[in-house]
CSV table of C-alpha atoms in Angstrom, one decimal:
chain,number,residue,atom,x,y,z
V,1021,MET,CA,0.6,27.1,-38.8
V,1022,GLU,CA,-2.8,27.3,-40.1
V,1023,ILE,CA,-3.9,30.9,-40.5
V,1024,THR,CA,-7.7,30.6,-41.0
V,1025,SER,CA,-10.4,28.5,-42.6
V,1026,ILE,CA,-12.3,31.4,-44.6
V,1027,PHE,CA,-15.6,29.9,-45.5
V,1028,LYS,CA,-17.6,27.1,-47.0
V,1029,THR,CA,-19.8,27.1,-50.0
V,1030,SER,CA,-22.4,24.5,-51.1
V,1031,LEU,CA,-22.1,23.4,-54.7
V,1032,HIS,CA,-25.1,21.3,-54.4
V,1033,SER,CA,-27.1,20.0,-51.4
V,1034,LYS,CA,-24.4,17.2,-50.5
V,1035,SER,CA,-21.2,18.8,-51.4
V,1036,TYR,CA,-19.1,21.4,-49.6
V,1037,ILE,CA,-16.0,23.2,-50.6
V,1038,ASP,CA,-13.7,24.6,-47.8
V,1039,ASN,CA,-10.3,26.2,-47.8
V,1040,LEU,CA,-7.4,26.5,-45.4
V,1041,GLN,CA,-4.6,28.8,-45.4
V,1042,PHE,CA,-0.9,28.3,-44.1
V,1043,ASN,CA,2.1,30.3,-43.9
V,1044,ASN,CA,4.6,27.4,-43.9
V,1045,TYR,CA,5.2,24.2,-45.6
V,1046,GLN,CA,5.5,21.7,-42.7
V,1047,ASP,CA,1.8,21.9,-41.7
V,1048,VAL,CA,0.8,21.3,-45.3
V,1049,ILE,CA,2.5,17.8,-45.5
V,1050,PRO,CA,-0.8,15.7,-44.7
V,1051,TYR,CA,-2.7,17.5,-47.4
V,1052,TRP,CA,0.2,17.4,-49.8
V,1053,THR,CA,0.5,13.6,-49.3
V,1054,ASP,CA,-3.1,13.2,-49.8
V,1055,LEU,CA,-3.1,15.0,-53.1
V,1056,ASN,CA,-0.1,13.1,-54.2
V,1057,GLN,CA,-2.0,10.0,-53.8
V,1058,THR,CA,-5.1,11.1,-55.5
V,1059,TYR,CA,-4.0,13.4,-58.2
V,1060,ARG,CA,-0.3,13.5,-59.1
V,1061,SER,CA,3.1,12.5,-57.8
V,1062,GLY,CA,6.6,11.7,-58.9
V,1063,GLU,CA,7.2,15.0,-60.6
V,1064,LEU,CA,9.4,17.8,-59.5
V,1065,THR,CA,6.7,20.5,-59.9
V,1066,PHE,CA,4.3,18.4,-57.5
V,1067,ASP,CA,7.1,17.5,-54.9
V,1068,TRP,CA,6.7,18.9,-51.5
V,1069,ILE,CA,10.5,18.7,-50.9
V,1070,SER,CA,11.1,20.7,-54.0
V,1071,HIS,CA,8.8,23.5,-53.0
V,1072,LYS,CA,10.2,23.6,-49.4
V,1073,LEU,CA,13.7,23.8,-50.9
V,1074,ILE,CA,12.7,26.8,-53.2
V,1075,TRP,CA,11.2,28.5,-50.0
V,1076,ASP,CA,14.0,27.8,-47.7
V,1077,HIS,CA,16.9,28.8,-50.0
V,1078,PHE,CA,15.2,31.6,-52.2
V,1079,HIS,CA,12.0,33.1,-51.1
V,1080,LYS,CA,12.4,33.1,-47.3
V,1081,PRO,CA,15.9,34.6,-47.3
V,1082,ARG,CA,14.8,37.3,-49.6
V,1083,GLY,CA,12.1,38.4,-47.3
V,1084,TYR,CA,9.0,37.0,-49.2
V,1085,GLN,CA,5.5,36.3,-47.5
V,1086,LEU,CA,4.0,32.9,-48.0
V,1087,ASN,CA,0.4,31.8,-48.2
V,1088,ILE,CA,-0.5,28.2,-49.2
V,1089,ILE,CA,-4.1,27.8,-49.9
V,1090,VAL,CA,-5.4,24.2,-49.5
V,1091,THR,CA,-8.9,23.4,-50.8
V,1092,MET,CA,-11.1,20.7,-49.5
V,1093,GLU,CA,-14.1,19.0,-50.7
V,1094,GLU,CA,-16.1,16.8,-48.3
V,1095,ASP,CA,-12.7,16.5,-46.2
V,1096,LYS,CA,-10.6,15.5,-49.3
V,1097,CYS,CA,-8.0,17.8,-50.4
V,1098,THR,CA,-8.6,18.9,-54.0
V,1099,GLY,CA,-5.9,21.6,-54.4
V,1100,ILE,CA,-2.9,23.3,-53.0
V,1101,PHE,CA,-1.8,26.7,-54.2
V,1102,PRO,CA,1.4,28.2,-52.9
V,1103,PHE,CA,1.4,32.0,-53.3
V,1104,THR,CA,4.4,34.4,-52.4
V,1105,ARG,CA,4.7,38.2,-52.6
V,1106,SER,CA,7.3,40.8,-51.5
V,1107,ASP,CA,7.3,44.5,-50.8
V,1108,ILE,CA,11.1,44.7,-50.6
V,1109,ASP,CA,12.5,42.4,-53.5
V,1110,ARG,CA,13.1,44.4,-56.5
V,1111,TYR,CA,12.6,41.2,-58.6
V,1112,GLY,CA,9.4,40.1,-56.9
V,1113,THR,CA,6.0,41.6,-57.0
V,1114,PRO,CA,3.8,43.3,-54.3
V,1115,GLN,CA,0.9,41.1,-55.6
V,1116,TRP,CA,0.3,37.5,-54.7
V,1117,SER,CA,2.2,35.5,-57.3
V,1118,PHE,CA,1.8,31.9,-58.5
V,1119,SER,CA,4.6,32.1,-60.5
V,1120,ASP,CA,8.1,31.1,-59.5
V,1121,ASP,CA,11.5,32.2,-60.3
V,1122,LEU,CA,12.8,28.7,-60.1
V,1123,MET,CA,10.0,26.4,-61.2
V,1124,VAL,CA,9.7,26.0,-65.0
V,1125,ALA,CA,6.3,25.5,-66.5
V,1126,ARG,CA,4.5,25.3,-63.3
V,1127,GLU,CA,1.1,23.6,-63.0
V,1128,PHE,CA,-1.8,24.2,-60.7
V,1129,PHE,CA,-1.6,21.4,-58.2
V,1130,CYS,CA,-5.2,20.6,-58.8
V,1131,SER,CA,-7.1,18.3,-61.1
V,1132,PRO,CA,-8.2,20.1,-64.1
V,1133,ASP,CA,-11.8,19.2,-63.5
V,1134,LYS,CA,-11.5,20.8,-60.0
V,1135,ILE,CA,-9.9,24.1,-60.9
V,1136,LYS,CA,-12.9,26.2,-61.6
V,1137,GLN,CA,-14.5,25.3,-58.3
V,1138,ASN,CA,-11.5,26.5,-56.3
V,1139,ILE,CA,-10.9,29.9,-58.2
V,1140,PRO,CA,-13.2,31.8,-55.7
V,1141,PHE,CA,-10.7,30.8,-52.9
V,1142,LEU,CA,-7.6,32.3,-54.7
V,1143,PRO,CA,-6.6,35.8,-54.3
V,1144,PRO,CA,-6.0,37.9,-57.4
V,1145,HIS,CA,-2.6,36.9,-58.4
V,1146,VAL,CA,0.1,37.0,-61.1
V,1147,SER,CA,0.7,33.7,-63.1
V,1148,ASP,CA,2.9,33.4,-66.0
V,1149,ASP,CA,5.2,30.6,-67.1
V,1150,LEU,CA,2.6,28.1,-66.5
V,1151,SER,CA,2.6,24.6,-68.2
V,1152,CYS,CA,1.1,24.6,-71.8
V,1153,PHE,CA,0.1,21.0,-71.2
V,1154,TYR,CA,-2.3,21.8,-68.3
V,1155,SER,CA,-5.9,22.4,-69.7
V,1156,PRO,CA,-8.7,23.2,-67.3
V,1157,GLY,CA,-11.9,21.4,-67.6
V,1158,ASP,CA,-13.7,24.5,-68.1
V,1159,PRO,CA,-11.4,27.2,-69.8
V,1160,ASN,CA,-14.1,29.9,-69.6
V,1161,PRO,CA,-12.6,31.8,-66.6
V,1162,PHE,CA,-9.1,31.8,-68.2
V,1163,ALA,CA,-7.1,33.6,-70.8
V,1164,ARG,CA,-4.1,32.5,-72.7
V,1165,GLN,CA,-0.7,33.5,-73.4
V,1166,PRO,CA,2.0,32.1,-75.8
V,1167,GLY,CA,4.4,29.5,-74.4
V,1168,GLY,CA,7.9,28.3,-75.4
V,1169,VAL,CA,7.4,24.5,-76.3
V,1170,ILE,CA,9.4,22.8,-79.0
V,1171,ASP,CA,8.6,19.8,-81.0
V,1172,LEU,CA,11.7,17.8,-81.2
V,1173,LYS,CA,10.4,15.7,-84.1
V,1174,GLU,CA,11.8,12.1,-84.9
V,1175,ASN,CA,15.4,13.4,-85.6
V,1176,GLN,CA,17.5,16.5,-86.1
V,1177,ASP,CA,17.1,16.8,-89.8
V,1178,GLU,CA,13.2,16.9,-89.4
V,1179,TYR,CA,13.5,19.4,-86.7
V,1180,PHE,CA,15.8,21.8,-88.6
V,1181,GLN,CA,13.3,21.4,-91.6
V,1182,SER,CA,10.5,22.6,-89.3
V,1183,LEU,CA,12.1,25.9,-88.6
V,1184,ARG,CA,12.4,29.2,-90.5
V,1185,LYS,CA,15.4,29.4,-92.9
V,1186,LYS,CA,17.4,32.0,-90.9
V,1187,SER,CA,16.9,30.1,-87.6
V,1188,ARG,CA,17.9,26.8,-89.3
V,1189,HIS,CA,21.1,28.4,-90.6
V,1190,ASN,CA,22.1,29.9,-87.3
V,1191,LEU,CA,21.5,26.8,-85.3
V,1192,LYS,CA,23.3,24.6,-87.8
V,1193,ARG,CA,26.3,27.0,-87.9
V,1194,THR,CA,26.5,26.9,-84.1
V,1195,LEU,CA,26.9,23.3,-84.1
V,1196,GLN,CA,29.7,23.5,-86.8
V,1197,ILE,CA,31.8,26.0,-85.1
V,1198,ASN,CA,31.7,23.9,-81.9
V,1199,ASN,CA,32.9,20.7,-83.4
V,1200,ASP,CA,35.8,20.7,-80.8
V,1201,ILE,CA,33.5,20.5,-77.9
V,1202,ARG,CA,33.0,17.2,-76.0
V,1203,VAL,CA,29.7,16.6,-74.2
V,1204,GLU,CA,29.3,14.2,-71.3
V,1205,ARG,CA,25.9,13.3,-69.9
V,1206,ASP,CA,25.2,12.7,-66.2
V,1207,HIS,CA,22.4,12.3,-63.8
V,1208,ARG,CA,23.8,14.4,-61.1
V,1209,VAL,CA,25.2,18.0,-60.2
V,1210,ARG,CA,29.0,17.9,-60.3
V,1211,TRP,CA,29.3,20.6,-57.7
V,1212,GLU,CA,33.2,20.6,-57.5
V,1213,GLU,CA,33.6,20.9,-61.4
V,1214,ILE,CA,31.0,23.8,-61.9
V,1215,LYS,CA,32.4,26.0,-59.1
V,1216,LYS,CA,34.9,27.9,-61.7
V,1217,ILE,CA,32.2,28.5,-64.4
V,1218,LEU,CA,29.8,29.4,-61.7
V,1219,LYS,CA,32.0,32.2,-60.4
V,1220,ILE,CA,32.8,33.3,-63.9
V,1221,GLN,CA,29.0,33.7,-64.7
V,1222,LEU,CA,28.4,35.5,-61.5
V,1223,ASP,CA,31.5,37.7,-62.0
V,1224,TYR,CA,30.1,38.5,-65.3
V,1225,TRP,CA,27.0,40.1,-63.8
V,1226,LEU,CA,29.0,42.0,-61.2
V,1227,THR,CA,31.9,43.4,-63.4
V,1228,LYS,CA,31.2,43.1,-67.2
V,1229,ASN,CA,27.8,45.0,-67.1
V,1230,GLY,CA,29.5,48.3,-66.3
V,1231,SER,CA,26.8,48.9,-63.5
V,1232,THR,CA,27.3,49.9,-59.9
V,1233,ASP,CA,23.9,48.4,-59.1
V,1234,LYS,CA,24.6,44.9,-57.4
V,1235,SER,CA,21.0,43.9,-57.0
V,1236,TYR,CA,20.8,41.9,-60.1
V,1237,TYR,CA,24.1,40.1,-59.3
V,1238,ARG,CA,22.6,39.1,-55.9
V,1239,TYR,CA,19.6,38.1,-57.5
V,1240,SER,CA,21.3,36.0,-60.1
V,1241,ARG,CA,23.6,34.4,-57.3
V,1242,ASP,CA,20.5,33.5,-55.1
V,1243,LYS,CA,18.5,32.1,-58.1
V,1244,ILE,CA,21.4,30.0,-59.6
V,1245,SER,CA,22.3,28.8,-56.2
V,1246,SER,CA,18.8,27.7,-55.3
V,1247,THR,CA,18.2,26.2,-58.8
V,1248,LEU,CA,21.2,23.9,-58.4
V,1249,ILE,CA,19.9,22.8,-55.1
V,1250,LEU,CA,16.6,22.0,-57.0
V,1251,MET,CA,18.5,20.1,-59.6
V,1252,ASP,CA,20.0,17.9,-56.7
V,1253,ARG,CA,16.4,17.0,-55.7
V,1254,ALA,CA,15.6,16.3,-59.3
V,1255,SER,CA,18.7,14.0,-59.4
V,1256,GLU,CA,17.3,12.2,-56.3
V,1257,MET,CA,14.0,11.7,-58.1
V,1258,GLY,CA,15.8,10.2,-61.2
V,1259,LYS,CA,14.5,13.1,-63.3
V,1260,LEU,CA,17.8,15.1,-63.9
V,1261,ILE,CA,19.5,15.4,-67.3
V,1262,ALA,CA,22.9,17.2,-66.8
V,1263,LEU,CA,25.2,17.8,-69.8
V,1264,TYR,CA,28.8,19.0,-69.3
V,1265,PHE,CA,30.8,20.6,-72.1
V,1266,TYR,CA,34.5,20.4,-72.4
V,1267,GLN,CA,37.0,22.1,-74.5
V,1268,ASP,CA,39.9,19.6,-74.2
V,1269,LYS,CA,39.8,18.8,-70.5
V,1270,LYS,CA,38.4,22.2,-69.5
V,1271,LEU,CA,34.7,22.6,-68.4
V,1272,ILE,CA,33.2,25.5,-70.4
V,1273,ALA,CA,29.5,24.8,-69.8
V,1274,ALA,CA,26.8,22.8,-68.0
V,1275,ASN,CA,23.2,22.4,-68.8
V,1276,PHE,CA,20.4,21.1,-66.5
V,1277,SER,CA,17.0,19.9,-67.4
V,1278,VAL,CA,14.4,17.8,-65.8
V,1279,ARG,CA,12.3,15.1,-67.3
V,1280,ARG,CA,8.5,15.4,-67.0
V,1281,GLU,CA,6.0,12.7,-67.5
V,1282,ASN,CA,6.9,10.3,-70.4
V,1283,ASN,CA,7.6,12.6,-73.2
V,1284,ARG,CA,8.6,15.9,-72.0
V,1285,VAL,CA,11.6,17.8,-70.5
V,1286,ASP,CA,11.9,21.3,-68.9
V,1287,ASP,CA,15.0,23.2,-69.6
V,1288,TYR,CA,16.1,24.9,-66.2
V,1289,LEU,CA,19.7,26.3,-66.2
V,1290,CYS,CA,22.8,26.8,-68.3
V,1291,LEU,CA,26.0,27.8,-66.7
V,1292,ARG,CA,28.7,28.8,-69.2
V,1293,ASP,CA,32.1,30.5,-69.5
V,1294,CYS,CA,30.8,34.2,-70.2
V,1295,ARG,CA,34.3,35.7,-71.0
V,1296,GLU,CA,34.7,37.6,-74.1
V,1297,GLU,CA,37.0,34.9,-75.8
V,1298,GLN,CA,34.1,32.4,-75.6
V,1299,ASN,CA,31.2,34.7,-76.9
V,1300,TRP,CA,31.6,33.5,-80.5
V,1301,ARG,CA,30.7,29.9,-79.6
V,1302,GLY,CA,27.1,30.7,-78.5
V,1303,LEU,CA,27.3,28.2,-75.6
V,1304,GLY,CA,23.7,28.7,-74.4
V,1305,ILE,CA,22.6,27.8,-78.0
V,1306,LEU,CA,24.9,24.9,-78.2
V,1307,ALA,CA,23.6,23.4,-74.9
V,1308,ILE,CA,20.0,23.5,-76.1
V,1309,LEU,CA,20.9,21.7,-79.2
V,1310,LYS,CA,22.7,19.0,-77.7
V,1311,ASN,CA,20.4,18.5,-75.0
V,1312,MET,CA,17.7,18.0,-77.7
V,1313,GLU,CA,19.8,15.1,-79.1
V,1314,ILE,CA,20.0,13.5,-75.8
V,1315,CYS,CA,16.2,14.0,-75.3
V,1316,ARG,CA,15.4,12.4,-78.7
V,1317,SER,CA,17.4,9.4,-77.7
V,1318,LEU,CA,15.3,9.1,-74.5
V,1319,GLY,CA,12.0,9.2,-76.4
V,1320,ILE,CA,11.3,12.7,-75.3
V,1321,ARG,CA,9.0,14.7,-77.9
V,1322,TYR,CA,8.5,18.1,-76.2
V,1323,TYR,CA,11.1,20.5,-75.1
V,1324,ASP,CA,9.9,23.3,-72.8
V,1325,LEU,CA,11.8,26.5,-72.8
V,1326,SER,CA,9.1,28.2,-70.5
V,1327,SER,CA,7.4,31.4,-71.3
V,1328,CYS,CA,10.0,32.3,-73.7
V,1329,ILE,CA,10.6,35.9,-73.2
V,1330,SER,CA,14.1,36.0,-74.5
V,1331,GLU,CA,14.8,36.5,-78.3
V,1332,TYR,CA,17.3,33.8,-78.5
V,1333,LYS,CA,14.6,31.2,-77.5
V,1334,LYS,CA,12.3,32.1,-80.3
V,1335,LYS,CA,14.7,30.8,-83.0
V,1336,PHE,CA,14.2,27.2,-81.5
V,1337,LEU,CA,10.3,27.3,-81.7
V,1338,ASN,CA,8.5,25.4,-84.3
V,1339,MET,CA,5.1,25.0,-83.0
V,1340,GLU,CA,2.3,27.2,-81.3
V,1341,SER,CA,1.6,26.6,-77.7
V,1342,SER,CA,-0.1,28.6,-75.0
V,1343,TYR,CA,-0.8,28.4,-71.3
V,1344,PHE,CA,-4.1,29.2,-69.4
V,1345,TYR,CA,-3.9,31.7,-66.7
V,1346,LEU,CA,-6.5,33.8,-64.6
V,1347,ASP,CA,-7.0,37.3,-66.1
V,1348,TYR,CA,-8.2,40.1,-63.9
V,1349,LYS,CA,-10.1,43.3,-64.7
V,1350,GLU,CA,-7.7,45.4,-62.8
V,1351,PRO,CA,-4.0,45.1,-64.0
V,1352,LEU,CA,-1.7,43.4,-61.6
V,1353,SER,CA,2.0,44.2,-61.5
V,1354,ALA,CA,4.1,41.2,-62.4
V,1355,GLY,CA,7.3,42.8,-61.4
V,1356,PRO,CA,10.2,43.6,-63.8
V,1357,ASP,CA,10.9,42.0,-67.0
V,1358,ILE,CA,14.3,40.3,-66.3
V,1359,SER,CA,15.3,40.2,-69.9
V,1360,GLN,CA,14.8,43.9,-70.1
V,1361,ILE,CA,16.9,44.5,-67.0
V,1362,GLN,CA,19.6,42.4,-68.6
V,1363,ALA,CA,19.5,44.5,-71.8
V,1364,GLU,CA,19.6,47.7,-69.7
V,1365,THR,CA,22.7,46.6,-67.9
V,1366,GLU,CA,24.5,45.0,-70.8
V,1367,LYS,CA,27.2,47.2,-71.8
V,1368,THR,CA,29.7,45.0,-73.5
V,1369,GLY,CA,27.7,43.6,-76.4
V,1370,SER,CA,28.2,40.1,-75.0
V,1371,LEU,CA,26.1,37.3,-76.4
V,1372,CYS,CA,26.0,35.7,-72.9
V,1373,LYS,CA,22.7,36.9,-71.4
V,1374,GLY,CA,20.3,35.3,-69.1
V,1375,LEU,CA,20.7,32.5,-66.5
């Protein structure tokens, strides 16, 4: 249902900018289709079905509010901006947010040369984990934050040489101690196979953290479940890179990433056996390193780890990157730092942190 059309503004004598607001995805389909045809299509981050899946399986069940702003110029759609907020979700924000717990390196669904003219229609909002590859035509209204993009280089040796000595040593050692692990690549989510390690990972947050607060467990459950549904959509689009890690015949980890454009990949999710007997392996680190090898073979050059708030991610970085976001004079609450919550609840010294 359309909420309202706020106002029109004249950019010059023959051009008018208008905006519409919606509280559901169904009514936005005509505008979304139009923008897919005139600006971008074929990418997970610009896919209507993907956004609808996230809303149906994550935000809506957790009680969020939705406001989708559609900007128009001379009856042509120039931008679509889905915002969410929540007063009840501990891991959300009461401010409108353009960020997404599931979408990696999200971009404004708006041509870079049109973004500035559409800013007046957008509410003050939190926006982090944006794409480092989206550059507004006029960067003046924007500020910048560090991103987490890796240059894969031409081969593994060249990549290792681009790292700091300590990071290079740690990553090489992780590969060496996991010589017994077999990796299988797939283009789909093996739902039946991952059930056991999914349960292990969720049980880890419920029982191993030594906390009676189950809110982070529920958040992790909802996020992982919804992310896997999103990975199914990526599979349908021919964008999914799924790796399955076996010790003998036993699945101990699975990693899911999504191709973007011709030379990029977004790393979404790693499931792994979080039990103490596997901690020495560094399965999350191993998953990224093996995925890098696959990506190089596919001609991918840039590997996106998102906004890179976790310390373990930083050891992979070998280039500077940053994303543009709208900064406001008044501070906006971005919700809790998930990595800090993990650290606070972590009582076992386990290396298995994060999603």
